[in-house]
PDB file of C-alpha atoms in Angstrom:
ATOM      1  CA  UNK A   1      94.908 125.618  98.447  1.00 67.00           C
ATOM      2  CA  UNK A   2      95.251 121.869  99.626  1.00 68.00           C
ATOM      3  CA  UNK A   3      94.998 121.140 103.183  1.00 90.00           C
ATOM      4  CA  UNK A   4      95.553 118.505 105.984  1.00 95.00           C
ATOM      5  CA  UNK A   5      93.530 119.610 108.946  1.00 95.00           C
ATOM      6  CA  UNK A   6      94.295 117.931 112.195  1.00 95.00           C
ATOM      7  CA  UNK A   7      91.403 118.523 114.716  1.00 89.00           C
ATOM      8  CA  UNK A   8      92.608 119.503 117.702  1.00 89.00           C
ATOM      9  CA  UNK A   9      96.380 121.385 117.851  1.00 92.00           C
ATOM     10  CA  UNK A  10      96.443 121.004 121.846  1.00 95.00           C
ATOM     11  CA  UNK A  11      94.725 118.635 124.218  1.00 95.00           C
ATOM     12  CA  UNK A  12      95.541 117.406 127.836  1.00 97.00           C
ATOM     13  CA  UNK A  13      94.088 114.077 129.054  1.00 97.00           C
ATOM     14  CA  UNK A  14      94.493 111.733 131.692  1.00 97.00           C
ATOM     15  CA  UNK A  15      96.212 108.365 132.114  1.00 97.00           C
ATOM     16  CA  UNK A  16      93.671 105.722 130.765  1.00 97.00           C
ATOM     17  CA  UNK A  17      91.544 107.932 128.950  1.00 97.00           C
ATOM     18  CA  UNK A  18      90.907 106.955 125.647  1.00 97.00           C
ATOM     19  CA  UNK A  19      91.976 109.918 122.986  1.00 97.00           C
ATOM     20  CA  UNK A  20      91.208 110.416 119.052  1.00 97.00           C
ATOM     21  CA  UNK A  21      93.222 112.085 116.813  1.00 97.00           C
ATOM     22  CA  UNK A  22      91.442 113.325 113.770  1.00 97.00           C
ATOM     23  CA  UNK A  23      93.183 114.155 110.365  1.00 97.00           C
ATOM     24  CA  UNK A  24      91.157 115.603 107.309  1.00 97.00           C
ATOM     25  CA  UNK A  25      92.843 116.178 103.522  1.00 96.00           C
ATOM     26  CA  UNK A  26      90.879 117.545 100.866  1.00 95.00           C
ATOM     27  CA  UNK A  27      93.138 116.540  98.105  1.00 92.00           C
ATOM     28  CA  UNK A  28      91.980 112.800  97.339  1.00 92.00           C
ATOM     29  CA  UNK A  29      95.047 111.578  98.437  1.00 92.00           C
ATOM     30  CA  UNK A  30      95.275 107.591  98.489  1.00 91.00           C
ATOM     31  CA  UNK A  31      97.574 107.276 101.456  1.00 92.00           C
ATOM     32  CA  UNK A  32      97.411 108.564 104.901  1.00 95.00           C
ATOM     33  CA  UNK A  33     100.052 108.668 107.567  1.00 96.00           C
ATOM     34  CA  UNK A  34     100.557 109.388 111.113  1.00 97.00           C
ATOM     35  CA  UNK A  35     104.014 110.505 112.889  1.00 97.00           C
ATOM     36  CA  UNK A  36     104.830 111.397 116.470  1.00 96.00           C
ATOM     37  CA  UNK A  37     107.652 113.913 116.999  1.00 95.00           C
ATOM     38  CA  UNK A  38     109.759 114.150 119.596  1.00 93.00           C
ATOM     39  CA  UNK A  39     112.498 116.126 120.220  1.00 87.00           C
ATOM     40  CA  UNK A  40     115.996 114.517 119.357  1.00 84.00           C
ATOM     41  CA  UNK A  41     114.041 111.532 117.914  1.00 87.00           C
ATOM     42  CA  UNK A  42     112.591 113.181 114.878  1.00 87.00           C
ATOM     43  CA  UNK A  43     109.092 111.768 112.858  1.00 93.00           C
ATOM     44  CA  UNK A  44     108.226 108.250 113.668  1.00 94.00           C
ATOM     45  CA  UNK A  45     105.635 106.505 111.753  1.00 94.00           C
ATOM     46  CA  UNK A  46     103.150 105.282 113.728  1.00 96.00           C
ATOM     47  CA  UNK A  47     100.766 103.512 111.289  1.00 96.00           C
ATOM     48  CA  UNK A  48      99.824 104.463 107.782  1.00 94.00           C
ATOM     49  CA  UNK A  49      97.109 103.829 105.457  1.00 94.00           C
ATOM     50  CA  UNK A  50      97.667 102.946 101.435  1.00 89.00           C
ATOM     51  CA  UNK A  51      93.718 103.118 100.820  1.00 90.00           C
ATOM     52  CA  UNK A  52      90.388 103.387 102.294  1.00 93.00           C
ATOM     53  CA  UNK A  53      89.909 100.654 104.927  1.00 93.00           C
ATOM     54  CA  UNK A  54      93.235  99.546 104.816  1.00 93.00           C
ATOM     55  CA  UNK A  55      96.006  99.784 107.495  1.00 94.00           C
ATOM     56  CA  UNK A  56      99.240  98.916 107.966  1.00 93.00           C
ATOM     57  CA  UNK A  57     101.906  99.359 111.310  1.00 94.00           C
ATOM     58  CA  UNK A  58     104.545 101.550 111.241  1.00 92.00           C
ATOM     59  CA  UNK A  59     107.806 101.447 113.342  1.00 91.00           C
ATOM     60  CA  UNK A  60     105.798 102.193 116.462  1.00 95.00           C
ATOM     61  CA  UNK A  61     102.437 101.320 116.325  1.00 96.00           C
ATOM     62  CA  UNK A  62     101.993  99.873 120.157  1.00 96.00           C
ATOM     63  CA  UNK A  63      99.591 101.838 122.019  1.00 96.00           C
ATOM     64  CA  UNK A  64      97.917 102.933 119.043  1.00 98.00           C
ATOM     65  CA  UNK A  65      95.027 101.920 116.721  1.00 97.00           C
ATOM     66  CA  UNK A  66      93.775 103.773 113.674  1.00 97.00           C
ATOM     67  CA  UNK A  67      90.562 103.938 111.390  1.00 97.00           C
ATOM     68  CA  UNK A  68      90.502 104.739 107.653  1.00 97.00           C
ATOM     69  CA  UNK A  69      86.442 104.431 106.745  1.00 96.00           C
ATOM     70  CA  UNK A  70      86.382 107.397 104.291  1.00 96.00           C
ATOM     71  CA  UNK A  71      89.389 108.389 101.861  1.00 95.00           C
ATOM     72  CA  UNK A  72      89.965 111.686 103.248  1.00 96.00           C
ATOM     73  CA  UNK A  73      89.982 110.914 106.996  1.00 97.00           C
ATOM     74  CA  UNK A  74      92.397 109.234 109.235  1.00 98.00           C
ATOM     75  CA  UNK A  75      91.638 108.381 112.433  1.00 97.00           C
ATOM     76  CA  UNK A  76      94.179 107.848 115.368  1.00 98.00           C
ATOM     77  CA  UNK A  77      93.227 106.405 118.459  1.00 98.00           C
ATOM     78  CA  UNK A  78      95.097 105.955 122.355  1.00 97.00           C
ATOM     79  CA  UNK A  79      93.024 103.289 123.629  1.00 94.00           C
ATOM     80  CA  UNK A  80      94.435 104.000 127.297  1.00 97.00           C
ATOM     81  CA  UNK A  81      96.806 107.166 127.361  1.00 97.00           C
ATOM     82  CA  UNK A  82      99.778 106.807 129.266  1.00 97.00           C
ATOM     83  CA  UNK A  83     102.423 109.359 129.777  1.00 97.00           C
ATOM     84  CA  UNK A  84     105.006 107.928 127.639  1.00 96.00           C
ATOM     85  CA  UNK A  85     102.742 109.286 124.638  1.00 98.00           C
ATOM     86  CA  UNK A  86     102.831 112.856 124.941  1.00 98.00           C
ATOM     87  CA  UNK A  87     104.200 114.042 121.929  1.00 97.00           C
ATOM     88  CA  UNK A  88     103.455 115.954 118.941  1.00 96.00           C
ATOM     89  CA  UNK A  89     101.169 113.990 116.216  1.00 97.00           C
ATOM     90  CA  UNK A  90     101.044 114.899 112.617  1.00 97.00           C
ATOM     91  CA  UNK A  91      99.048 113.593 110.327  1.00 97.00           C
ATOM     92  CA  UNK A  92     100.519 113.530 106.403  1.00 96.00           C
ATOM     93  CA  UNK A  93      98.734 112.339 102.964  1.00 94.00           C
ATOM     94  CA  UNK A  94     100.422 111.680  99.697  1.00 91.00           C
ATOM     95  CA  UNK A  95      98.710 110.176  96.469  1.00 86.00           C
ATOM     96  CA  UNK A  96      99.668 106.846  95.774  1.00 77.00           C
ATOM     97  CA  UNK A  97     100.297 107.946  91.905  1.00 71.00           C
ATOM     98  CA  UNK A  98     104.195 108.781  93.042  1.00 73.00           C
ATOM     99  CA  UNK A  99     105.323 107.221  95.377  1.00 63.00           C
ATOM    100  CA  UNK A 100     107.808 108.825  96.017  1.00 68.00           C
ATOM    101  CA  UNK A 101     105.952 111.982  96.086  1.00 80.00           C
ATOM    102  CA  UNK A 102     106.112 114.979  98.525  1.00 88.00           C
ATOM    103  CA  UNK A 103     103.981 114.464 101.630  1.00 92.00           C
ATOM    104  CA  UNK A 104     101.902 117.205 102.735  1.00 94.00           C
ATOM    105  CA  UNK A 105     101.479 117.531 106.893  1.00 96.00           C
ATOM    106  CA  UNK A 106      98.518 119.079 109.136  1.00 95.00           C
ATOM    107  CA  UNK A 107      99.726 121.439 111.411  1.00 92.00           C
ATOM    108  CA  UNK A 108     100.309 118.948 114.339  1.00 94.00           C
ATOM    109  CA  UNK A 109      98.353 117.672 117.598  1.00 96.00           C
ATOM    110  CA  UNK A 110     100.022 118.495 121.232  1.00 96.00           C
ATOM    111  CA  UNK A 111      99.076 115.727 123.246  1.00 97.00           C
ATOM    112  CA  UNK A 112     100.291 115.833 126.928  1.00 97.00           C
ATOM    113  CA  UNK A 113      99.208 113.612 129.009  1.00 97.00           C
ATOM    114  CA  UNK A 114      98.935 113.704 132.897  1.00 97.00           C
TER     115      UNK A 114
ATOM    116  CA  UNK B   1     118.358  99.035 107.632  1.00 65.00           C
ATOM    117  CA  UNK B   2     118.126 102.217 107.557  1.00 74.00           C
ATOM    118  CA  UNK B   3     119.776 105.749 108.784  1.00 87.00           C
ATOM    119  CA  UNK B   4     119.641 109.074 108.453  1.00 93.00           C
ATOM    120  CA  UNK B   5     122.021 111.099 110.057  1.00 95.00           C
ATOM    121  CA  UNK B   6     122.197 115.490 110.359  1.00 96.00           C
ATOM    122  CA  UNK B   7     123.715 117.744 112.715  1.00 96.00           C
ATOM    123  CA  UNK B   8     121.218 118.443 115.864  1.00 95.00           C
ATOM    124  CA  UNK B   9     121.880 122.375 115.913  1.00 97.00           C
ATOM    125  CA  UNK B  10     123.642 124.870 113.302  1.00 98.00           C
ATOM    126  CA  UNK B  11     123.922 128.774 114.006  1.00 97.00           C
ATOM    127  CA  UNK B  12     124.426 131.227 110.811  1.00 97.00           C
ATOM    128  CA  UNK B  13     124.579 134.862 110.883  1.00 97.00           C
ATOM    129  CA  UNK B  14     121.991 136.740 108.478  1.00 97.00           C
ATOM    130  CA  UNK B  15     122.783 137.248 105.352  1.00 97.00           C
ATOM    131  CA  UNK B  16     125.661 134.470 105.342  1.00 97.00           C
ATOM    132  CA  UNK B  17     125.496 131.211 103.256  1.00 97.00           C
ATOM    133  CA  UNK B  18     124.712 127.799 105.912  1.00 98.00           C
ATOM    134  CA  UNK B  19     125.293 124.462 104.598  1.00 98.00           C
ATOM    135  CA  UNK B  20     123.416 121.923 106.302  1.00 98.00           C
ATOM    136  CA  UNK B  21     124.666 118.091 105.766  1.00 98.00           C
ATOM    137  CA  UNK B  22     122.848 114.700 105.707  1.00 98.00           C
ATOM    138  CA  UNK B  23     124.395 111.220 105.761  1.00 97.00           C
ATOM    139  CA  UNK B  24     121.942 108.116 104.893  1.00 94.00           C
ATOM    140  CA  UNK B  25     121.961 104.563 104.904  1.00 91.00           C
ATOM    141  CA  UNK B  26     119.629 102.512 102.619  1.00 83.00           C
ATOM    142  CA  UNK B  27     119.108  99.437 100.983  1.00 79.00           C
ATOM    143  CA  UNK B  28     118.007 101.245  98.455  1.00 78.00           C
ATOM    144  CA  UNK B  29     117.466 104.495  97.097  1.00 81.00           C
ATOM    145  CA  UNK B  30     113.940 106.339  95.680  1.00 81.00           C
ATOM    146  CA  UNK B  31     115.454 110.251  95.881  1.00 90.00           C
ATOM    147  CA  UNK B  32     115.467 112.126  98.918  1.00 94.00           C
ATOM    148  CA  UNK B  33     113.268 115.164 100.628  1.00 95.00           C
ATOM    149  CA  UNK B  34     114.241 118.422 102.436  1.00 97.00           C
ATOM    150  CA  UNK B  35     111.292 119.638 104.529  1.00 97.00           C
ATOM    151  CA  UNK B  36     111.535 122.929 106.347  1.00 97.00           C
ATOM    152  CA  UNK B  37     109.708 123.220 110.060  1.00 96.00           C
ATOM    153  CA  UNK B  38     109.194 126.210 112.093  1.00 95.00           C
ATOM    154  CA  UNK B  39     108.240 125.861 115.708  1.00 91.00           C
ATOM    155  CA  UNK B  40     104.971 124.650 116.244  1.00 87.00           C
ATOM    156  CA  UNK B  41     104.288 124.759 112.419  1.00 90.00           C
ATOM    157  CA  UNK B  42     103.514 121.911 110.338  1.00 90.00           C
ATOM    158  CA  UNK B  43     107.102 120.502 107.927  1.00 94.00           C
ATOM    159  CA  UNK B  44     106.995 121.386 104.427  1.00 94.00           C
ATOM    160  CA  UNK B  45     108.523 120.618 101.632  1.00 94.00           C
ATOM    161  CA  UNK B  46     111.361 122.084 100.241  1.00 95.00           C
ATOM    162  CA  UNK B  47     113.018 120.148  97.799  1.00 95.00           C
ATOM    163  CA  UNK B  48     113.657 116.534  96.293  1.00 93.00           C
ATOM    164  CA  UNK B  49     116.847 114.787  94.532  1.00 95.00           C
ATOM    165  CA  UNK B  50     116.742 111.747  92.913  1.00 91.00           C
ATOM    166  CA  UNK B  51     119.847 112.258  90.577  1.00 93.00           C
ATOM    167  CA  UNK B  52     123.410 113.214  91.378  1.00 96.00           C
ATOM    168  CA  UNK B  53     124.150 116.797  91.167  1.00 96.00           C
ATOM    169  CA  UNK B  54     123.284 120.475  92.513  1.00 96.00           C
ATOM    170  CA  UNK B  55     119.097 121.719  92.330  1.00 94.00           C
ATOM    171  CA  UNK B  56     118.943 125.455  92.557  1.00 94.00           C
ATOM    172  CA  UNK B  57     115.374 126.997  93.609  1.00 90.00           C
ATOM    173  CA  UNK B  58     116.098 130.508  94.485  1.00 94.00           C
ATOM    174  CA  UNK B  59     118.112 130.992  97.692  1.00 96.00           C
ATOM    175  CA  UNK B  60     118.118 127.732  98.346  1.00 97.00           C
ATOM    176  CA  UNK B  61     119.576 124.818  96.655  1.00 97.00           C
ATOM    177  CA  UNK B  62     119.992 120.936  97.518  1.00 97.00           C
ATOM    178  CA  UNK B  63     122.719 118.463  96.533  1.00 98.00           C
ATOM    179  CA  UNK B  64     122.960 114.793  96.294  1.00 97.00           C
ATOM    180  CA  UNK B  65     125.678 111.927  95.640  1.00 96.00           C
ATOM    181  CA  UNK B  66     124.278 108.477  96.321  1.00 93.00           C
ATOM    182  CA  UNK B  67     127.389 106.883  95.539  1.00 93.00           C
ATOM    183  CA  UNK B  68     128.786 108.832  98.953  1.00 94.00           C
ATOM    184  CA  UNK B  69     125.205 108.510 100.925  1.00 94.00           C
ATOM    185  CA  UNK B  70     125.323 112.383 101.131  1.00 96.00           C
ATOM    186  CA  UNK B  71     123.059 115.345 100.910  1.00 98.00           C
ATOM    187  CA  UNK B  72     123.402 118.835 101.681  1.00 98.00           C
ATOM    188  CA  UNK B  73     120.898 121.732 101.807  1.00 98.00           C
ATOM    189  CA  UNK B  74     122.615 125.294 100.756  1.00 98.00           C
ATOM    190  CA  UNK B  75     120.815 128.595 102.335  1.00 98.00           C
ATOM    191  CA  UNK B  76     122.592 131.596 100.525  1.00 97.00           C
ATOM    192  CA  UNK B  77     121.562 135.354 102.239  1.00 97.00           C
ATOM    193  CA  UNK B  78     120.256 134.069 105.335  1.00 98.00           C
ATOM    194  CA  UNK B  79     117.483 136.065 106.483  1.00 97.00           C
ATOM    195  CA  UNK B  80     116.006 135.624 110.540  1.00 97.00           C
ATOM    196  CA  UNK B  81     112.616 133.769 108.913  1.00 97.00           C
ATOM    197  CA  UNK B  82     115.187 130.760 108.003  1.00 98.00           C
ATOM    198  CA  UNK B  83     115.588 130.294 111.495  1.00 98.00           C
ATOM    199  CA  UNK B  84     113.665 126.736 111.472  1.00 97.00           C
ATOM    200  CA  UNK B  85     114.512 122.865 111.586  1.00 97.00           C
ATOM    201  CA  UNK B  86     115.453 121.127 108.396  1.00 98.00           C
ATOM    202  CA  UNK B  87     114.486 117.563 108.152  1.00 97.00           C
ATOM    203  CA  UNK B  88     116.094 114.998 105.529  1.00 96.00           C
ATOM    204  CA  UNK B  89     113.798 112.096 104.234  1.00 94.00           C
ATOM    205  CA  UNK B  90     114.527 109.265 102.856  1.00 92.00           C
ATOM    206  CA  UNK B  91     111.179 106.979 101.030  1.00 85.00           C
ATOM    207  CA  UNK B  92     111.440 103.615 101.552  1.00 78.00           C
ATOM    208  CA  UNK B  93     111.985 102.025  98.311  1.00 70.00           C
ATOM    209  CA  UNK B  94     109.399  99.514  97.657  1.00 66.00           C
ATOM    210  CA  UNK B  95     106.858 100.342 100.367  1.00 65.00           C
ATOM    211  CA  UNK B  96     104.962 104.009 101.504  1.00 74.00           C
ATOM    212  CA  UNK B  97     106.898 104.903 104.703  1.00 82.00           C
ATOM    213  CA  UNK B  98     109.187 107.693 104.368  1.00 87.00           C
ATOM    214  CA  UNK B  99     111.835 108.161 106.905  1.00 89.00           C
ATOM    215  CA  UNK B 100     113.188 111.036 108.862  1.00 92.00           C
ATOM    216  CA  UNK B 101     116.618 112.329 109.996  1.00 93.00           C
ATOM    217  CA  UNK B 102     115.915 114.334 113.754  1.00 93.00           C
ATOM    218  CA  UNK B 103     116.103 117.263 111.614  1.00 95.00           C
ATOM    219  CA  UNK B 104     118.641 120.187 112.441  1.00 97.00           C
ATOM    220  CA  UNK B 105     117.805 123.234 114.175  1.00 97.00           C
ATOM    221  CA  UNK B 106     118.634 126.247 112.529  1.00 98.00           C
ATOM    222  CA  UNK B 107     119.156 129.848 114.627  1.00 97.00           C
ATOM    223  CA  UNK B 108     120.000 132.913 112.177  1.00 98.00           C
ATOM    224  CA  UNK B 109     121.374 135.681 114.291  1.00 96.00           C
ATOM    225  CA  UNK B 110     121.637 139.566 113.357  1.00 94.00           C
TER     226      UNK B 110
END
């Protein structure tokens, strides 16, 4: 059964605390993507990643940084939290082979922070 | 650049047929995803149209005409575990983002 495991589904931190958002596939999926959800808004893409080691912005990457050393993880990282990013994070993967290809989503991060 | 546009909130009565629309704006086209999401569940993926026409999978079917910018996602005998949001997708033609309608909120009532 192919998965996208996100590591934490709920975590509270504080303004300025720095905050990583893991994302595991175990389908050798090329590229990697994260999205915040928010109500009304729907699934923004924060940044993506086409291939190991590469990166590339999304619509609204400020506040955010991300890490791609291995195929099958995805970092995302809040160098300072501020309030304006609690939201819900998923992580998605797709393989590069179609791209326009289904992706396939972890089950979410709740970030809230105070 | 582009837009996709769906109702926020739909309410259907089990066992009734709900037709939930979706209006996009590209500059150009590379099919176009339905993804189902319960609450606090991950979205997944329900169908994809790249061609005009009607794609049946069971009780659900999903309908494109790019020449109008319009899809619609059929749910025939509703049943209360359909009660979920229902996001449209569009990929971005020549690139890897995909992007998302706000998804509409389905509640299926007794």
């Amino acid at each position: 059964d192919v998965k996208v495991t996100q590591s934490s589904r709920y975590l509270v931190k504080r303004t300025g605390e720095k905050v990583f958002l893991e994302c595991v596939q175990d389908m050798d999926h090329e590229n990697m993507f994260w999205y915040r959800q928010d109500p009304g808004l729907g699934l923004r893409l924060i940044y993506f990643s086409y291939d190991v080691k590469m990166k590339e912005k999304g619509d609204i990457p400020e506040g955010y940084s991300v890490s791609r050393e291995k195929k099958e993880r995805f970092s995302l990282i809040l160098e300072s939290a501020s309030t304006n990013q609690t939201s819900m994070y998923l992580c998605a993967s797709r393989t590069h082979r179609d791209p326009a290809g289904e992706l396939f989503f972890g089950e979410g991060s709740r970030l809230t922070v105070l | 650049g582009q837009n996709i546009d769906q109702p926020t909130e739909m309410t259907a009565t089990e066992g009734a047929i709900v037709q939930i629309n979706c209006t996009y704006q590209t500059s150009g086209f590379n099919g176009l995803f339905w993804y189902q999401q319960h609450a606090g569940e991950a979205p997944t993926f329900l169908s994809y149209n790249v061609l005009d026409g009607l794609e049946e999978k069971g009780r659900f079917s999903s309908f494109l005409s790019r020449s109008k910018g319009y899809s619609y996602l059929l749910l025939k005998e509703l049943q209360m575990k359909d009660s979920a949001s229902y996001l449209c997708a569009v990929p971005h033609t020549g690139g890897f983002k995909t992007i998302f309608g706000a998804g509409t909120r389905l509640f299926v009532k007794a």
